[in-house]
PDB file of C-alpha atoms in Angstrom:
ATOM      1  CA  ASN D   1      -3.412  20.516   6.954  1.00  0.00           C
ATOM      2  CA  MET D   2      -2.880  21.022   3.129  1.00  0.00           C
ATOM      3  CA  VAL D   3      -3.644  18.772   0.714  1.00  0.00           C
ATOM      4  CA  TYR D   4      -2.242  17.237  -1.979  1.00  0.00           C
ATOM      5  CA  ARG D   5      -2.965  15.233  -4.944  1.00  0.00           C
ATOM      6  CA  ALA D   6      -1.231  13.200  -7.421  1.00  0.00           C
ATOM      7  CA  ARG D   7      -1.908  10.341  -9.584  1.00  0.00           C
ATOM      8  CA  LEU D   8       1.033   7.894  -9.224  1.00  0.00           C
ATOM      9  CA  THR D   9       1.898   5.212 -11.438  1.00  0.00           C
ATOM     10  CA  VAL D  10       3.134   1.790 -10.235  1.00  0.00           C
ATOM     11  CA  GLY D  11       5.108  -0.235 -11.003  1.00  0.00           C
ATOM     12  CA  LEU D  12       3.993  -3.909  -9.582  1.00  0.00           C
ATOM     13  CA  PHE D  13       6.656  -8.158  -9.389  1.00  0.00           C
ATOM     14  CA  GLY D  14       4.493  -9.664 -10.519  1.00  0.00           C
ATOM     15  CA  THR D  15       6.648 -12.794 -10.027  1.00  0.00           C
ATOM     16  CA  ALA D  16       8.508 -11.421  -7.200  1.00  0.00           C
ATOM     17  CA  ALA D  17       5.370 -10.960  -4.870  1.00  0.00           C
ATOM     18  CA  PRO D  18       1.887 -12.623  -6.744  1.00  0.00           C
ATOM     19  CA  ASN D  19      -0.362 -12.544  -3.804  1.00  0.00           C
ATOM     20  CA  HIS D  20       0.825  -8.947  -2.625  1.00  0.00           C
ATOM     21  CA  VAL D  21       0.113  -7.795  -6.141  1.00  0.00           C
ATOM     22  CA  GLN D  22      -2.892  -9.597  -6.366  1.00  0.00           C
ATOM     23  CA  ASN D  23      -4.234  -8.022  -3.147  1.00  0.00           C
ATOM     24  CA  PHE D  24      -3.092  -4.598  -3.808  1.00  0.00           C
ATOM     25  CA  LEU D  25      -5.539  -4.754  -7.266  1.00  0.00           C
ATOM     26  CA  LYS D  26      -8.588  -5.795  -5.691  1.00  0.00           C
ATOM     27  CA  TYR D  27      -8.441  -2.335  -4.309  1.00  0.00           C
ATOM     28  CA  VAL D  28      -7.121  -0.371  -6.845  1.00  0.00           C
ATOM     29  CA  ASN D  29      -9.429  -2.368  -9.802  1.00  0.00           C
ATOM     30  CA  VAL D  30     -12.969  -1.945  -8.015  1.00  0.00           C
ATOM     31  CA  THR D  31     -15.900  -3.865  -9.434  1.00  0.00           C
ATOM     32  CA  ALA D  32     -18.010  -2.224  -8.337  1.00  0.00           C
ATOM     33  CA  ASP D  33     -19.792   1.718  -9.932  1.00  0.00           C
ATOM     34  CA  ASN D  34     -17.032   4.171  -9.422  1.00  0.00           C
ATOM     35  CA  SER D  35     -18.626   7.276  -7.673  1.00  0.00           C
ATOM     36  CA  LEU D  36     -16.228   7.951  -4.685  1.00  0.00           C
ATOM     37  CA  SER D  37     -19.264   9.065  -2.279  1.00  0.00           C
ATOM     38  CA  ASP D  38     -21.301   5.701  -2.571  1.00  0.00           C
ATOM     39  CA  ASN D  39     -18.818   2.793  -3.860  1.00  0.00           C
ATOM     40  CA  PRO D  40     -19.618  -0.306  -1.703  1.00  0.00           C
ATOM     41  CA  TYR D  41     -16.530  -1.809  -2.203  1.00  0.00           C
ATOM     42  CA  PRO D  42     -13.586  -0.611  -0.127  1.00  0.00           C
ATOM     43  CA  SER D  43     -11.182   1.692  -2.732  1.00  0.00           C
ATOM     44  CA  TYR D  44      -7.324   3.281  -2.114  1.00  0.00           C
ATOM     45  CA  ALA D  45      -9.130   5.868  -4.262  1.00  0.00           C
ATOM     46  CA  ARG D  46     -10.656   7.085  -1.062  1.00  0.00           C
ATOM     47  CA  SER D  47      -6.826   6.235   1.111  1.00  0.00           C
ATOM     48  CA  MET D  48      -4.647   9.187   2.428  1.00  0.00           C
ATOM     49  CA  PHE D  49      -0.841   8.988   2.860  1.00  0.00           C
ATOM     50  CA  SER D  50      -0.976   9.509   6.845  1.00  0.00           C
ATOM     51  CA  SER D  51       2.565   8.741   8.451  1.00  0.00           C
ATOM     52  CA  LEU D  52       6.126   8.654   7.691  1.00  0.00           C
ATOM     53  CA  ASP D  53       8.103   7.207  10.242  1.00  0.00           C
ATOM     54  CA  ASP D  54      11.316   8.466  10.553  1.00  0.00           C
ATOM     55  CA  ALA D  55      13.056   5.366  11.337  1.00  0.00           C
ATOM     56  CA  THR D  56      12.653   3.545   8.820  1.00  0.00           C
ATOM     57  CA  GLY D  57      11.568   5.850   6.506  1.00  0.00           C
ATOM     58  CA  LEU D  58       8.084   4.258   5.641  1.00  0.00           C
ATOM     59  CA  ILE D  59       5.111   6.332   4.152  1.00  0.00           C
ATOM     60  CA  SER D  60       1.880   4.768   5.853  1.00  0.00           C
ATOM     61  CA  SER D  61      -0.716   4.497   2.805  1.00  0.00           C
ATOM     62  CA  GLY D  62      -3.265   2.563   1.376  1.00  0.00           C
ATOM     63  CA  ASN D  63      -5.773   2.396   5.366  1.00  0.00           C
ATOM     64  CA  ILE D  64      -9.286   3.008   3.805  1.00  0.00           C
ATOM     65  CA  PRO D  65     -12.027   4.861   5.948  1.00  0.00           C
ATOM     66  CA  GLY D  66     -14.694   3.196   6.490  1.00  0.00           C
ATOM     67  CA  LEU D  67     -12.597  -0.433   6.378  1.00  0.00           C
ATOM     68  CA  GLU D  68     -11.521  -2.333   9.831  1.00  0.00           C
ATOM     69  CA  VAL D  69      -9.878  -5.860  10.152  1.00  0.00           C
ATOM     70  CA  SER D  70     -11.974  -7.586  13.058  1.00  0.00           C
ATOM     71  CA  ASN D  71     -13.478 -10.964  14.209  1.00  0.00           C
ATOM     72  CA  MET D  72     -16.533 -11.996  13.225  1.00  0.00           C
ATOM     73  CA  GLN D  73     -16.671 -15.753  15.001  1.00  0.00           C
ATOM     74  CA  GLY D  74     -13.495 -16.179  15.574  1.00  0.00           C
ATOM     75  CA  ALA D  75     -11.600 -15.782  12.377  1.00  0.00           C
ATOM     76  CA  ALA D  76     -11.027 -12.633  11.013  1.00  0.00           C
ATOM     77  CA  ALA D  77     -12.694 -10.530   8.067  1.00  0.00           C
ATOM     78  CA  ILE D  78     -12.121  -7.219   6.418  1.00  0.00           C
ATOM     79  CA  ARG D  79     -15.660  -4.870   7.633  1.00  0.00           C
ATOM     80  CA  TYR D  80     -16.204  -1.974   5.102  1.00  0.00           C
ATOM     81  CA  ARG D  81     -19.728   0.375   6.254  1.00  0.00           C
ATOM     82  CA  ASP D  82     -22.845  -2.836   6.333  1.00  0.00           C
ATOM     83  CA  ARG D  83     -20.022  -5.538   4.066  1.00  0.00           C
ATOM     84  CA  VAL D  84     -17.881  -7.944   5.729  1.00  0.00           C
ATOM     85  CA  LEU D  85     -15.488  -8.899   3.038  1.00  0.00           C
ATOM     86  CA  SER D  86     -12.698 -12.211   3.122  1.00  0.00           C
ATOM     87  CA  ALA D  87      -9.443 -11.465   4.122  1.00  0.00           C
ATOM     88  CA  PRO D  88      -6.897 -13.494   2.545  1.00  0.00           C
ATOM     89  CA  LEU D  89      -3.170 -13.203   4.264  1.00  0.00           C
ATOM     90  CA  TRP D  90      -0.996 -11.055   1.926  1.00  0.00           C
ATOM     91  CA  ILE D  91       1.952 -14.332   2.056  1.00  0.00           C
ATOM     92  CA  GLU D  92       3.427 -15.493  -0.895  1.00  0.00           C
ATOM     93  CA  ASP D  93       4.069 -18.942  -1.044  1.00  0.00           C
ATOM     94  CA  ILE D  94       7.945 -19.796  -1.316  1.00  0.00           C
ATOM     95  CA  ASN D  95       6.723 -23.635  -1.608  1.00  0.00           C
ATOM     96  CA  ALA D  96       5.357 -23.129  -5.034  1.00  0.00           C
ATOM     97  CA  SER D  97       6.847 -26.056  -7.342  1.00  0.00           C
ATOM     98  CA  ASP D  98       6.197 -22.723 -10.460  1.00  0.00           C
ATOM     99  CA  ASN D  99       8.650 -20.481  -7.798  1.00  0.00           C
ATOM    100  CA  ASN D 100      10.239 -17.843  -9.371  1.00  0.00           C
ATOM    101  CA  GLN D 101       9.575 -14.964  -6.690  1.00  0.00           C
ATOM    102  CA  VAL D 102      12.735 -13.810  -5.257  1.00  0.00           C
ATOM    103  CA  GLN D 103      12.613 -11.521  -1.851  1.00  0.00           C
ATOM    104  CA  ILE D 104      13.438  -7.598  -3.057  1.00  0.00           C
ATOM    105  CA  SER D 105      14.939  -5.953  -0.197  1.00  0.00           C
ATOM    106  CA  HIS D 106      14.355  -2.209   0.492  1.00  0.00           C
ATOM    107  CA  THR D 107      17.131  -0.822  -0.983  1.00  0.00           C
ATOM    108  CA  ALA D 108      15.932   2.291  -2.734  1.00  0.00           C
ATOM    109  CA  LYS D 109      13.144   4.964  -2.537  1.00  0.00           C
ATOM    110  CA  GLY D 110      10.023   4.284  -3.579  1.00  0.00           C
ATOM    111  CA  LEU D 111       9.524   0.940  -2.823  1.00  0.00           C
ATOM    112  CA  LEU D 112       5.596  -0.311  -1.985  1.00  0.00           C
ATOM    113  CA  THR D 113       5.644  -2.309   0.732  1.00  0.00           C
ATOM    114  CA  HIS D 114       3.202  -4.066   3.091  1.00  0.00           C
ATOM    115  CA  ARG D 115       3.131  -5.737   6.263  1.00  0.00           C
ATOM    116  CA  LYS D 116       4.122  -9.821   6.083  1.00  0.00           C
ATOM    117  CA  LEU D 117       0.871 -11.459   8.142  1.00  0.00           C
ATOM    118  CA  ASP D 118      -1.579  -8.164   7.599  1.00  0.00           C
ATOM    119  CA  LEU D 119      -5.194  -8.790   6.408  1.00  0.00           C
ATOM    120  CA  SER D 120      -5.414  -5.042   5.487  1.00  0.00           C
ATOM    121  CA  PRO D 121      -4.411  -3.355   2.268  1.00  0.00           C
ATOM    122  CA  ALA D 122      -2.328  -0.299   4.168  1.00  0.00           C
ATOM    123  CA  PHE D 123       0.746  -0.393   2.506  1.00  0.00           C
ATOM    124  CA  GLY D 124       4.436   1.881   2.767  1.00  0.00           C
ATOM    125  CA  ILE D 125       6.492   3.582   1.014  1.00  0.00           C
ATOM    126  CA  THR D 126       9.998   3.629   0.798  1.00  0.00           C
ATOM    127  CA  THR D 127      12.074   7.373   1.827  1.00  0.00           C
ATOM    128  CA  TYR D 128      15.431   6.450   2.676  1.00  0.00           C
ATOM    129  CA  SER D 129      17.686   4.733  -0.723  1.00  0.00           C
ATOM    130  CA  ASP D 130      18.247   1.973   2.686  1.00  0.00           C
ATOM    131  CA  SER D 131      15.682   0.884   4.804  1.00  0.00           C
ATOM    132  CA  ARG D 132      17.034  -2.562   5.091  1.00  0.00           C
ATOM    133  CA  GLU D 133      15.576  -2.790   9.039  1.00  0.00           C
ATOM    134  CA  LEU D 134      12.013  -3.785   6.967  1.00  0.00           C
ATOM    135  CA  ASP D 135      13.015  -7.471   5.238  1.00  0.00           C
ATOM    136  CA  GLY D 136      12.301  -9.204   8.001  1.00  0.00           C
ATOM    137  CA  THR D 137       8.703  -7.860   8.309  1.00  0.00           C
ATOM    138  CA  HIS D 138       7.582  -5.796   5.323  1.00  0.00           C
ATOM    139  CA  GLN D 139       7.104  -7.304   1.281  1.00  0.00           C
ATOM    140  CA  VAL D 140       8.067  -5.577  -1.440  1.00  0.00           C
ATOM    141  CA  PHE D 141       5.565  -6.150  -4.311  1.00  0.00           C
ATOM    142  CA  GLY D 142       6.666  -2.611  -6.464  1.00  0.00           C
ATOM    143  CA  ARG D 143       7.432   0.667  -7.364  1.00  0.00           C
ATOM    144  CA  LEU D 144       6.786   3.996  -8.410  1.00  0.00           C
ATOM    145  CA  LEU D 145       7.354   4.509 -11.960  1.00  0.00           C
ATOM    146  CA  ASP D 146       5.850   8.234 -11.806  1.00  0.00           C
ATOM    147  CA  VAL D 147       4.533  10.971  -9.918  1.00  0.00           C
ATOM    148  CA  GLN D 148       2.464  13.459 -11.051  1.00  0.00           C
ATOM    149  CA  ASP D 149       0.240  16.679  -9.227  1.00  0.00           C
ATOM    150  CA  GLU D 150      -2.229  18.911 -10.072  1.00  0.00           C
ATOM    151  CA  ASN D 151       1.118  21.934 -11.293  1.00  0.00           C
ATOM    152  CA  GLY D 152       3.002  19.193 -12.952  1.00  0.00           C
ATOM    153  CA  ASN D 153       5.308  17.673  -9.949  1.00  0.00           C
ATOM    154  CA  SER D 154       7.243  14.696  -9.765  1.00  0.00           C
ATOM    155  CA  TYR D 155       8.237  12.377  -8.153  1.00  0.00           C
ATOM    156  CA  LYS D 156      10.579  14.109  -6.167  1.00  0.00           C
ATOM    157  CA  GLU D 157       7.970  16.836  -5.664  1.00  0.00           C
ATOM    158  CA  PHE D 158       5.075  13.895  -3.980  1.00  0.00           C
ATOM    159  CA  LEU D 159       8.713  12.664  -1.570  1.00  0.00           C
ATOM    160  CA  ASN D 160       9.112  15.948  -0.559  1.00  0.00           C
ATOM    161  CA  ARG D 161       6.279  17.553   0.431  1.00  0.00           C
ATOM    162  CA  CYS D 162       4.796  13.557   1.998  1.00  0.00           C
ATOM    163  CA  SER D 163       8.819  14.385   4.072  1.00  0.00           C
ATOM    164  CA  GLY D 164       6.147  16.951   5.491  1.00  0.00           C
ATOM    165  CA  ILE D 165       3.718  14.565   6.404  1.00  0.00           C
ATOM    166  CA  PRO D 166       3.019  13.440  10.371  1.00  0.00           C
ATOM    167  CA  ARG D 167       6.526  11.586  11.702  1.00  0.00           C
ATOM    168  CA  TYR D 168       6.310   8.888  14.325  1.00  0.00           C
ATOM    169  CA  SER D 169       8.993   6.990  15.294  1.00  0.00           C
ATOM    170  CA  VAL D 170       8.817   3.509  17.269  1.00  0.00           C
TER     171      VAL D 170
END
C-alpha cells in the first residue's frame, strides 16, 4: 500500500452544473481552522482515492474519513464526528428560468463526476476516454486541469498510478 500525494487543479463547470459545483466547493473551501488533525468540518484534504471500477474506468474519491450519511428522524443527514450537517441533494434544477445547463457526457479522461441523488461528497474521476454508460447515473461537474506530485510528475503519471489502486467490478 503505497502512499501517493499530489495536488490536483480542477476546472469546474459552474454554468452546466451549478449545484454540483456549489456542493463540491463546500468540501474544498472549509471555513474552520485548516489543520488536518482537529478541523471540525469535513474536507477533501482528508480524502483519498479508494478504488478503480474496471467496467467504467471511474476512480472513486471524496470519501472523507469519519463522514457518513445517516437517517435522523426520517430525514437524511451527514454525520461528521460529533456534528450533524445538512445534506442537500446534489441535483441540478433543469426547470430554472435562467437555465444554461447542458448535460455533459462522460467522453474524456479526467472528468469529475458525482452520482446523481447521492448526498455524500464522494466523486469520481474518469480514466477512459468513453464512459458514456455513466451519463444516466452521474453528473459531470468539472475536469482535471493539472496534477503535480512531490516529484514534479503531472496528469499522465497520476492516471498511471491510479491504475494500480484496488479494482472492483459490479
